PDB file of N, CA and C in Angstrom:
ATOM      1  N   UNK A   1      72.386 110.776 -14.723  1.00 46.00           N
ATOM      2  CA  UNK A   1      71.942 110.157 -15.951  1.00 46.00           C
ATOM      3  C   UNK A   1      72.233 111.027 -17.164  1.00 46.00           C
ATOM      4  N   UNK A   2      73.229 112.015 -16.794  1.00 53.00           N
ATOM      5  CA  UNK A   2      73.541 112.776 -18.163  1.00 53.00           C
ATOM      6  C   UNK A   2      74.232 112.413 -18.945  1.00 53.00           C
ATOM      7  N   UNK A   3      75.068 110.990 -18.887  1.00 71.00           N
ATOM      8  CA  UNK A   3      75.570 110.474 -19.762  1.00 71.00           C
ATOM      9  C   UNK A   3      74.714 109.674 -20.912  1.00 71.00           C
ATOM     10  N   UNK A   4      73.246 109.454 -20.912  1.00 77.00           N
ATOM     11  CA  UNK A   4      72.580 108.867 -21.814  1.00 77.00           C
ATOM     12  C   UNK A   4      72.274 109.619 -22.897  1.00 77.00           C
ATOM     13  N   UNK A   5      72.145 109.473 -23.783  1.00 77.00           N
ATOM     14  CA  UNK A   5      72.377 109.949 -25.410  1.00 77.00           C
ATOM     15  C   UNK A   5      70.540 109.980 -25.764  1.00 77.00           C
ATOM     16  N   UNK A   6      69.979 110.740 -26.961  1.00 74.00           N
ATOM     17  CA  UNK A   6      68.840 111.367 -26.884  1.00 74.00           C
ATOM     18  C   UNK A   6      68.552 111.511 -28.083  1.00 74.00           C
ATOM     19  N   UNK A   7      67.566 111.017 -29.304  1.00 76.00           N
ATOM     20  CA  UNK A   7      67.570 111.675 -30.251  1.00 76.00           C
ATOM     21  C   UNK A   7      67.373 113.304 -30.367  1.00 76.00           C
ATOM     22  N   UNK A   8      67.499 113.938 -31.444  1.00 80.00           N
ATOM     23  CA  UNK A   8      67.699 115.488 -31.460  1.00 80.00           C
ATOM     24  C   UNK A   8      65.608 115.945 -31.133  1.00 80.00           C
ATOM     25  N   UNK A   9      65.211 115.382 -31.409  1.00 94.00           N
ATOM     26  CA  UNK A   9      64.175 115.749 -30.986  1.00 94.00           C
ATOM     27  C   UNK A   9      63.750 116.243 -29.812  1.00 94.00           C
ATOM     28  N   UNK A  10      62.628 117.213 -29.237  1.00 95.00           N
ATOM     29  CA  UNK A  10      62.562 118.013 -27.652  1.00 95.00           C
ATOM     30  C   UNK A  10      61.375 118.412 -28.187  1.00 95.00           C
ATOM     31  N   UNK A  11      60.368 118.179 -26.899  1.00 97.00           N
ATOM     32  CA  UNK A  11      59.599 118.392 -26.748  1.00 97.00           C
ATOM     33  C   UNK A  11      59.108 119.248 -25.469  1.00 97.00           C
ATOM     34  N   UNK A  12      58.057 119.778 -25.976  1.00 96.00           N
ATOM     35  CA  UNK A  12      57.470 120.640 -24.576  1.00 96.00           C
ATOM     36  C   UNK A  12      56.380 120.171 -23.419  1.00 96.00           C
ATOM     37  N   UNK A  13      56.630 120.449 -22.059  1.00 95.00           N
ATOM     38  CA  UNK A  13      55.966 119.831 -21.064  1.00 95.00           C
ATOM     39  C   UNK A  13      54.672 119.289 -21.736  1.00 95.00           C
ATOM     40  N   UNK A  14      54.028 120.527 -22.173  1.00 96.00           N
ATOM     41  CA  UNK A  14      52.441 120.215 -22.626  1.00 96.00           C
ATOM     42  C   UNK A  14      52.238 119.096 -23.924  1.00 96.00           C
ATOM     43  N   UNK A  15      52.987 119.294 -25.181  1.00 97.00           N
ATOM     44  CA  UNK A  15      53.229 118.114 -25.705  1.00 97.00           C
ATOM     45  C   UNK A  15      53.358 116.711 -24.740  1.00 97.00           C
ATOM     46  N   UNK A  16      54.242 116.181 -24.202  1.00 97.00           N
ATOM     47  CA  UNK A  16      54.322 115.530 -23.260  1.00 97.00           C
ATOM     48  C   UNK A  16      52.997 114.802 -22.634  1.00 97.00           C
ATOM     49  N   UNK A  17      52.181 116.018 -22.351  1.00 97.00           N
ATOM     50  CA  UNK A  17      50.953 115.756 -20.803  1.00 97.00           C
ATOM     51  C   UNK A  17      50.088 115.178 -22.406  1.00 97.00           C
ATOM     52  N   UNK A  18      49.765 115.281 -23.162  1.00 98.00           N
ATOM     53  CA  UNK A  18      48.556 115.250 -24.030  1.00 98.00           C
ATOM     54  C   UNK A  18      49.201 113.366 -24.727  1.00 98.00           C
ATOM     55  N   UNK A  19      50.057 112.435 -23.977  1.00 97.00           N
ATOM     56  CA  UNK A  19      50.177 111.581 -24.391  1.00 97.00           C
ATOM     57  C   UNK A  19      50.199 110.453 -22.845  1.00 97.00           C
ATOM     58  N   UNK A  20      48.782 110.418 -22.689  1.00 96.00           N
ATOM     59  CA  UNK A  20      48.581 109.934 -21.018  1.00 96.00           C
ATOM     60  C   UNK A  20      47.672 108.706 -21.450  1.00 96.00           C
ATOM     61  N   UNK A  21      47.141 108.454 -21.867  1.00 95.00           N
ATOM     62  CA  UNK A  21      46.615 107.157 -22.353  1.00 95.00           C
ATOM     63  C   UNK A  21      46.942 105.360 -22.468  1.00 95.00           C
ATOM     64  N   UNK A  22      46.697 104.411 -22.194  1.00 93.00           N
ATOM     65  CA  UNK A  22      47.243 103.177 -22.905  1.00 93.00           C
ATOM     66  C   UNK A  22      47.159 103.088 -24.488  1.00 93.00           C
ATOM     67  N   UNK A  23      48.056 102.679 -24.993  1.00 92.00           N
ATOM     68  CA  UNK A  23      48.596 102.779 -25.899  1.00 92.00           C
ATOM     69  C   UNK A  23      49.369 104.330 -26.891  1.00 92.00           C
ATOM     70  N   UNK A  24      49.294 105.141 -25.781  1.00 96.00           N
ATOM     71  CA  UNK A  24      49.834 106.460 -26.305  1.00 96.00           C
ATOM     72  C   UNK A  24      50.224 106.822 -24.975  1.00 96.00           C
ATOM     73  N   UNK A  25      51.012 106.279 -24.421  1.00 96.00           N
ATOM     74  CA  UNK A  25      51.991 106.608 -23.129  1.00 96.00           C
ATOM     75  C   UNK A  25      53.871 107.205 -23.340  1.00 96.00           C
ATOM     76  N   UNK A  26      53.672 108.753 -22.847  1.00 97.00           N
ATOM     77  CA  UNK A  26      54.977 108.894 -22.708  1.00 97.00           C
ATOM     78  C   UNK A  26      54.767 109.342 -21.338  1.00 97.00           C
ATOM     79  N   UNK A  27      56.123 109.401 -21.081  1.00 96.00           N
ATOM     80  CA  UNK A  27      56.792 109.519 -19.621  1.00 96.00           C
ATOM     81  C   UNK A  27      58.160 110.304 -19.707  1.00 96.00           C
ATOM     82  N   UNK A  28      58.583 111.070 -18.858  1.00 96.00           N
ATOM     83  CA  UNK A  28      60.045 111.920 -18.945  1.00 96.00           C
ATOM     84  C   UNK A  28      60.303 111.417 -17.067  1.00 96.00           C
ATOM     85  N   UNK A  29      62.002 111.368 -17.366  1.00 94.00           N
ATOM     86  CA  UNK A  29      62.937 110.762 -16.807  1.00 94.00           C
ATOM     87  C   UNK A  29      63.418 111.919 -16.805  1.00 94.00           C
ATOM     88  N   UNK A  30      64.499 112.396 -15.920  1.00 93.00           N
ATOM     89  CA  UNK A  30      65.469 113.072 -15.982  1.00 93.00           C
ATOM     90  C   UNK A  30      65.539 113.830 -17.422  1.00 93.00           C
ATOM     91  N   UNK A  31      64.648 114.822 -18.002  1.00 94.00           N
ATOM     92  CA  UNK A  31      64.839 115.456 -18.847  1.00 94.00           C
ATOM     93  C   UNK A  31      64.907 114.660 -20.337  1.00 94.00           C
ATOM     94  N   UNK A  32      64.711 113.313 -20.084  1.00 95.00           N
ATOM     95  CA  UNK A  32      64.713 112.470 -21.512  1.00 95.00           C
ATOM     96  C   UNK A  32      63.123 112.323 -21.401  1.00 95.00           C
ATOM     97  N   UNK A  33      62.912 111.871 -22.735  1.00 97.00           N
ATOM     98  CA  UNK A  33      61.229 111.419 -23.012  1.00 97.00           C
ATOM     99  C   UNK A  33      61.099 110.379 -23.341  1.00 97.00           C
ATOM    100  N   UNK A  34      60.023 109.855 -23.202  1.00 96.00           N
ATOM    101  CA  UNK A  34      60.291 108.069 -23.459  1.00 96.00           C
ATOM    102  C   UNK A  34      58.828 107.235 -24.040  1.00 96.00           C
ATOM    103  N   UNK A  35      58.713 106.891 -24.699  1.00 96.00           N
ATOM    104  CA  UNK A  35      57.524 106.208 -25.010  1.00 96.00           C
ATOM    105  C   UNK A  35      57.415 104.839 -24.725  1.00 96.00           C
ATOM    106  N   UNK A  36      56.462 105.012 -23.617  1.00 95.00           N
ATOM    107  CA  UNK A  36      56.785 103.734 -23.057  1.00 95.00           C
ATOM    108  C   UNK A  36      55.009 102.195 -23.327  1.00 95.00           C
ATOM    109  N   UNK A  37      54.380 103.510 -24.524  1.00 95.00           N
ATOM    110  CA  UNK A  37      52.699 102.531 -24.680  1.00 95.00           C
ATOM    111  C   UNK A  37      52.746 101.131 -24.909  1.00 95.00           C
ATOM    112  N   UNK A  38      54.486 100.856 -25.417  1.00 92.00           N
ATOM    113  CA  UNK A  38      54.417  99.390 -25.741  1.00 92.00           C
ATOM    114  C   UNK A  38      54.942  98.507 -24.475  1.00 92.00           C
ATOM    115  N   UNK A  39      55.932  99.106 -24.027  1.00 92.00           N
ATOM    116  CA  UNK A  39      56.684  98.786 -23.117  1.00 92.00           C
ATOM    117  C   UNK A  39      55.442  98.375 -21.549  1.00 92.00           C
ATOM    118  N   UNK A  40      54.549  98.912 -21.315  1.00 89.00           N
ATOM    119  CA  UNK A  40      53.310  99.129 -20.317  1.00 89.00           C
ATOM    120  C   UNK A  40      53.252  97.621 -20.193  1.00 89.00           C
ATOM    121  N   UNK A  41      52.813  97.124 -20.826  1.00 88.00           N
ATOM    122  CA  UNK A  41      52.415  95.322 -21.119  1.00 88.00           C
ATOM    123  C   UNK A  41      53.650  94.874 -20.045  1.00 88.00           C
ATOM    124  N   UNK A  42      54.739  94.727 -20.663  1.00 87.00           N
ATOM    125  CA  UNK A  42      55.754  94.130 -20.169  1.00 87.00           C
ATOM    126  C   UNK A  42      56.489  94.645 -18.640  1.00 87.00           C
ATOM    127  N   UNK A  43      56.180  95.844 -18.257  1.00 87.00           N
ATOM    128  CA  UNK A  43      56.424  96.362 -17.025  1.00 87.00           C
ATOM    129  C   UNK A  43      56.685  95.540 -15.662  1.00 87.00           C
ATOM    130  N   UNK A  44      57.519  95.089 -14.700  1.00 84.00           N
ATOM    131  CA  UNK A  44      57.522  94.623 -14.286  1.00 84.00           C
ATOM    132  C   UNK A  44      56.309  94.825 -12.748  1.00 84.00           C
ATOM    133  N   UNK A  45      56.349  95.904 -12.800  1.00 83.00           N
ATOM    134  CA  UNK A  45      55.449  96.811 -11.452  1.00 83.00           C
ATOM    135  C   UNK A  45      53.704  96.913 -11.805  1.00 83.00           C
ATOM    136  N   UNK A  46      53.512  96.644 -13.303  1.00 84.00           N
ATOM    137  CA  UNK A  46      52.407  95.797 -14.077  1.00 84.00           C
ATOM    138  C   UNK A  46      52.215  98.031 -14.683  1.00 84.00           C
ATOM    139  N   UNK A  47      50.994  97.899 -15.707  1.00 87.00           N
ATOM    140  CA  UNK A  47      50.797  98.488 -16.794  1.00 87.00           C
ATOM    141  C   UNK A  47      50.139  99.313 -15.958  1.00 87.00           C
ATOM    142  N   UNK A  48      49.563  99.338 -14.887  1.00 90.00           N
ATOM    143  CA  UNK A  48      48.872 100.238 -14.303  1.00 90.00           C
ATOM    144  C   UNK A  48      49.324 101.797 -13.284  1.00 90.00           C
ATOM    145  N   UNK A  49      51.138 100.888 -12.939  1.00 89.00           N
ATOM    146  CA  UNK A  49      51.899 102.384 -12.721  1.00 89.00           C
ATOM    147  C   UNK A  49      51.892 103.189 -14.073  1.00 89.00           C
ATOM    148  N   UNK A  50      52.161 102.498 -14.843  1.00 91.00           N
ATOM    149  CA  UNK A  50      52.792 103.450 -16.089  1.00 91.00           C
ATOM    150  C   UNK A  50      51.535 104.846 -17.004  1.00 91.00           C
ATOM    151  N   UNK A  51      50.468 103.770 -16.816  1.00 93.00           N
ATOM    152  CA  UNK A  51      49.460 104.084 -17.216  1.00 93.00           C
ATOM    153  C   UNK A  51      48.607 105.602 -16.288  1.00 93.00           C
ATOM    154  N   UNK A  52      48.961 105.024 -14.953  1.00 91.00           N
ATOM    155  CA  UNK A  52      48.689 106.479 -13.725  1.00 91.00           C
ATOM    156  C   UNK A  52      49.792 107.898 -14.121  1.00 91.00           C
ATOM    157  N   UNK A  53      50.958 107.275 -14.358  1.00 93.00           N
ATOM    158  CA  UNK A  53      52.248 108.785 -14.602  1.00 93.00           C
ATOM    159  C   UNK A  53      52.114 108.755 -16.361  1.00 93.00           C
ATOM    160  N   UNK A  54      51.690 108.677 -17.029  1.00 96.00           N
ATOM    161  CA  UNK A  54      52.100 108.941 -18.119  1.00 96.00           C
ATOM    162  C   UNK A  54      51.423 110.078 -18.700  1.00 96.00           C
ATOM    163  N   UNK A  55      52.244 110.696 -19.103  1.00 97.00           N
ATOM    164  CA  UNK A  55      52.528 112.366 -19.191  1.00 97.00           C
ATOM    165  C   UNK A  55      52.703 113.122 -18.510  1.00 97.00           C
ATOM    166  N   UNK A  56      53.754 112.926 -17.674  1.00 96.00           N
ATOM    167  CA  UNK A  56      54.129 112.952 -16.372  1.00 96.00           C
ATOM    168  C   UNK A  56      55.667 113.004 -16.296  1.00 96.00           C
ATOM    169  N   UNK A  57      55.925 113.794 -15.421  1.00 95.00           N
ATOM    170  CA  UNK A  57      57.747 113.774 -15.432  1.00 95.00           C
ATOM    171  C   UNK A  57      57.813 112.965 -13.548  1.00 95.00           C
ATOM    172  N   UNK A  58      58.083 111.313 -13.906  1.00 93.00           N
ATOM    173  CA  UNK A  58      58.220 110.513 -12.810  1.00 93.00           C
ATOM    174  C   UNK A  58      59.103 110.156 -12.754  1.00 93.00           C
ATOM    175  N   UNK A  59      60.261 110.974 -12.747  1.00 93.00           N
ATOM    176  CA  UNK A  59      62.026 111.030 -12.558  1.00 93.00           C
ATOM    177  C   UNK A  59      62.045 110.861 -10.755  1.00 93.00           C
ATOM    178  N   UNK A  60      61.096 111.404  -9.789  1.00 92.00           N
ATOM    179  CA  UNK A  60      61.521 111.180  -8.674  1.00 92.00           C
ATOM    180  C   UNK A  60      60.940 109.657  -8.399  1.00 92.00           C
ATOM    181  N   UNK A  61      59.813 109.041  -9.119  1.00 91.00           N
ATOM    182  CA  UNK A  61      59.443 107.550  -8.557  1.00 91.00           C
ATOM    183  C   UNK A  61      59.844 106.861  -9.254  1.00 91.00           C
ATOM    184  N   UNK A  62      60.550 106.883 -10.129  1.00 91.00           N
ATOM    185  CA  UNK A  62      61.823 106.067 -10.679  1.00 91.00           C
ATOM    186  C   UNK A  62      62.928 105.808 -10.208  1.00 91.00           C
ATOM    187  N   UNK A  63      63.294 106.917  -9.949  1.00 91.00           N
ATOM    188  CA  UNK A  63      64.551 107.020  -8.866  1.00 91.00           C
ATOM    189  C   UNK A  63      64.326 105.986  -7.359  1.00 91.00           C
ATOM    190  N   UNK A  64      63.095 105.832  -6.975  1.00 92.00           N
ATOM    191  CA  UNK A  64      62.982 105.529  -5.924  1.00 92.00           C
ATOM    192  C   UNK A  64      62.589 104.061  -5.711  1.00 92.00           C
ATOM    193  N   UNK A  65      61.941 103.736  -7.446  1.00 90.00           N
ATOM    194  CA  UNK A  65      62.127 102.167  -7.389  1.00 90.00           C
ATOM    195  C   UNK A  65      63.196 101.429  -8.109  1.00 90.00           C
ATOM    196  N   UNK A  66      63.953 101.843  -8.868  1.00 90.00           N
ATOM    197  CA  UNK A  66      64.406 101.278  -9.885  1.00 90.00           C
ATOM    198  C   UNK A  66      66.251 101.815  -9.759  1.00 90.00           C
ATOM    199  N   UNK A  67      66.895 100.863 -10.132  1.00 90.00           N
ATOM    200  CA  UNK A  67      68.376 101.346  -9.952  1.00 90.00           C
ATOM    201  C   UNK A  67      68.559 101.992 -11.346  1.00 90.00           C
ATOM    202  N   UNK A  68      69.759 102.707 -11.376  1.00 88.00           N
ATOM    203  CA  UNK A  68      69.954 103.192 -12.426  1.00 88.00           C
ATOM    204  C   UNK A  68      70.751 102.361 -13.926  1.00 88.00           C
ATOM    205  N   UNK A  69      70.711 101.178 -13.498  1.00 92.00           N
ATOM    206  CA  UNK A  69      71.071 100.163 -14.953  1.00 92.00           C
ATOM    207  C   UNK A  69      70.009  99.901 -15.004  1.00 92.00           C
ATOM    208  N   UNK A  70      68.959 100.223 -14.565  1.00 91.00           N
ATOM    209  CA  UNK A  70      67.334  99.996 -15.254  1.00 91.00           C
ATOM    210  C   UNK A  70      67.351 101.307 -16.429  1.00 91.00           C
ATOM    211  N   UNK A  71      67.293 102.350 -16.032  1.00 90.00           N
ATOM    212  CA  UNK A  71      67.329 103.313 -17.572  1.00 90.00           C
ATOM    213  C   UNK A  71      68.224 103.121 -18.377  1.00 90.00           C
ATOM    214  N   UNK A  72      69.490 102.957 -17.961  1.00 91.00           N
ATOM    215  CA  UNK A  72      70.272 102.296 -19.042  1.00 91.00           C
ATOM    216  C   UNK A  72      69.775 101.079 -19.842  1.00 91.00           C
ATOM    217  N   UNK A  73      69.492 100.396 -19.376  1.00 92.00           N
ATOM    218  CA  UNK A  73      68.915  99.131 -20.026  1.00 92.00           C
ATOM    219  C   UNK A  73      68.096  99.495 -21.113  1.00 92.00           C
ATOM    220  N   UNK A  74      66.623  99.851 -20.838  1.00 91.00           N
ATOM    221  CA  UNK A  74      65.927 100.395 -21.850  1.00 91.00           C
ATOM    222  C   UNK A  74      65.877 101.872 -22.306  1.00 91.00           C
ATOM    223  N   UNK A  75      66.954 102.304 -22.022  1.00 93.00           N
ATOM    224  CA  UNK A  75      66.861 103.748 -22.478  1.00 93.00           C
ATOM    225  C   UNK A  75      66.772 104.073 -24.003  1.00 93.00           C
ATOM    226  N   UNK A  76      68.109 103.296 -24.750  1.00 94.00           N
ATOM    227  CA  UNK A  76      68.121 103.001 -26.547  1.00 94.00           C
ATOM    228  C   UNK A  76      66.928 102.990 -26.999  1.00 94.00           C
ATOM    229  N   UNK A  77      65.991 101.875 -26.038  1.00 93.00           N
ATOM    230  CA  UNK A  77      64.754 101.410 -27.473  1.00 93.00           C
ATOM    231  C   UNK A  77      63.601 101.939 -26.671  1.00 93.00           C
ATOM    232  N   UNK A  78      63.762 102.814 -25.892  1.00 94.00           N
ATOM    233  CA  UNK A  78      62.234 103.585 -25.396  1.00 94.00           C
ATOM    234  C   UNK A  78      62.374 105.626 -25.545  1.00 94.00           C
ATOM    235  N   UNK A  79      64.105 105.843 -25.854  1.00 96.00           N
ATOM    236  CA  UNK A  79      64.082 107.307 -25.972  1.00 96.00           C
ATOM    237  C   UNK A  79      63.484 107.736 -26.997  1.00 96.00           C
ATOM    238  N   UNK A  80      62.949 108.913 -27.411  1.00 96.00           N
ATOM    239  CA  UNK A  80      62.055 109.595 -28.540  1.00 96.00           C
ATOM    240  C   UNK A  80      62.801 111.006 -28.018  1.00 96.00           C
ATOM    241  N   UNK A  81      63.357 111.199 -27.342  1.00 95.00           N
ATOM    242  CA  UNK A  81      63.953 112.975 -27.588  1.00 95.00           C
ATOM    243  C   UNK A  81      63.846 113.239 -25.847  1.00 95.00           C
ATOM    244  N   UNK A  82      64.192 114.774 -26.129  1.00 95.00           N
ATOM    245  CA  UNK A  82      64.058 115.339 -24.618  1.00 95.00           C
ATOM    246  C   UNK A  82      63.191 116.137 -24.388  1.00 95.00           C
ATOM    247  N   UNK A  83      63.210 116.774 -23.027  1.00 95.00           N
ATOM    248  CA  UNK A  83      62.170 117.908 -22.432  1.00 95.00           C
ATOM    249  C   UNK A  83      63.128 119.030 -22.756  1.00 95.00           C
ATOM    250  N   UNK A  84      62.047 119.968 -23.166  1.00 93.00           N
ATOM    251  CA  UNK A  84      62.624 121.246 -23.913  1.00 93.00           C
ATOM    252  C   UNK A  84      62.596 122.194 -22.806  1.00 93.00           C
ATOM    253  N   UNK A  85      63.354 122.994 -22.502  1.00 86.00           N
ATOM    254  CA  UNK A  85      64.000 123.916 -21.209  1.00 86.00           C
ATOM    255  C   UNK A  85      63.985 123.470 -20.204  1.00 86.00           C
ATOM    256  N   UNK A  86      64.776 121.909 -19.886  1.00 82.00           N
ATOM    257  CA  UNK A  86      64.736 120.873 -18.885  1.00 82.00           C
ATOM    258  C   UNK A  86      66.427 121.644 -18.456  1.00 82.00           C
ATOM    259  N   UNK A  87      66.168 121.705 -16.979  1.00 78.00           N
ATOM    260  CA  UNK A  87      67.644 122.318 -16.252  1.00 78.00           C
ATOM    261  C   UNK A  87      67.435 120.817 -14.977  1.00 78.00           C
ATOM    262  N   UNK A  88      68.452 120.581 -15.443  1.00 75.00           N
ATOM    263  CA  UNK A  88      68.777 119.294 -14.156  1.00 75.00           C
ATOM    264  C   UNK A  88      69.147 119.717 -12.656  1.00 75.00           C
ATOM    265  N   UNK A  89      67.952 119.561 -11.639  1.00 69.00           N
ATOM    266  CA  UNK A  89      68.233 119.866 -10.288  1.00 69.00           C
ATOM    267  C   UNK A  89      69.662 119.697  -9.949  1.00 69.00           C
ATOM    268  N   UNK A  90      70.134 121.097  -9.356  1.00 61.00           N
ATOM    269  CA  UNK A  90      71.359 121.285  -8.864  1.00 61.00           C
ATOM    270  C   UNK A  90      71.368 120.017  -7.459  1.00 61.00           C
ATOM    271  N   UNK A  91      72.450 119.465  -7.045  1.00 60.00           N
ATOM    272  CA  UNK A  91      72.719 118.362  -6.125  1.00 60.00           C
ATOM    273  C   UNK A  91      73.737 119.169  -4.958  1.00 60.00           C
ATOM    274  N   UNK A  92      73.009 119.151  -3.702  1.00 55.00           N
ATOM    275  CA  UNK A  92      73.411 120.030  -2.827  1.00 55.00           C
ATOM    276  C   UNK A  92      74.543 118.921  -2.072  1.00 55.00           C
ATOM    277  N   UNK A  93      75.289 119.582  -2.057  1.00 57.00           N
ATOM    278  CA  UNK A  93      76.644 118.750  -1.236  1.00 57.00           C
ATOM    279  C   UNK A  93      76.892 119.290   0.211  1.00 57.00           C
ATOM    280  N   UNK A  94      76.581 117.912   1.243  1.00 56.00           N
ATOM    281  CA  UNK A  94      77.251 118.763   2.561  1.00 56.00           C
ATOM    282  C   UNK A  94      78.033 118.589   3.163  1.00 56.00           C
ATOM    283  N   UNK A  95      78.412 119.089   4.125  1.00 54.00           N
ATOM    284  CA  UNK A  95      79.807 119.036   4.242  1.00 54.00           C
ATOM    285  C   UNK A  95      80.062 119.351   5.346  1.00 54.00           C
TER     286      UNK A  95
END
């Protein structure tokens, strides 16, 4: 997902955790941040996953429900910036 684009903004884990609430929900993806308090309503998995991870980096239960033209999809109108000293898990190849 490193091809998705980010405003210049970055934020820090703890920034992040202090926005866990309904209607003040963010969430980090793969090192992007996302505000998702409006988006909760409309969720297809209903407002109550979003509402449990938010402020929360749920890049692995995303991954595990959702294909990846799902972040593409809403990535534009839910990004707000990135995670600040976010290093993307190295991907072990075997062989």
């Amino acid at each position: 997902m490193t091809d998705l684009q980010s405003p210049p903004q970055s934020y820090t884990l703890s920034e992040v955790q202090k926005h866990n609430t309904p209607g003040n929900a963010w969430i980090i993806i793969s090192g992007h941040v996302y505000d998702v308090s409006d988006f909760a309503e409309l969720h297809p998995g209903g407002r109550a996953f979003i509402y449990r991870n938010a402020g929360t980096d749920c890049t692995d239960s995303f991954k595990l429900f959702h294909a990846p033209a799902t972040l593409r999809k809403y990535h534009d109108r839910l990004v707000i910036g990135t995670l600040k000293d976010y290093e993307e898990p190295s991907r072990m190849v075997c062989g």
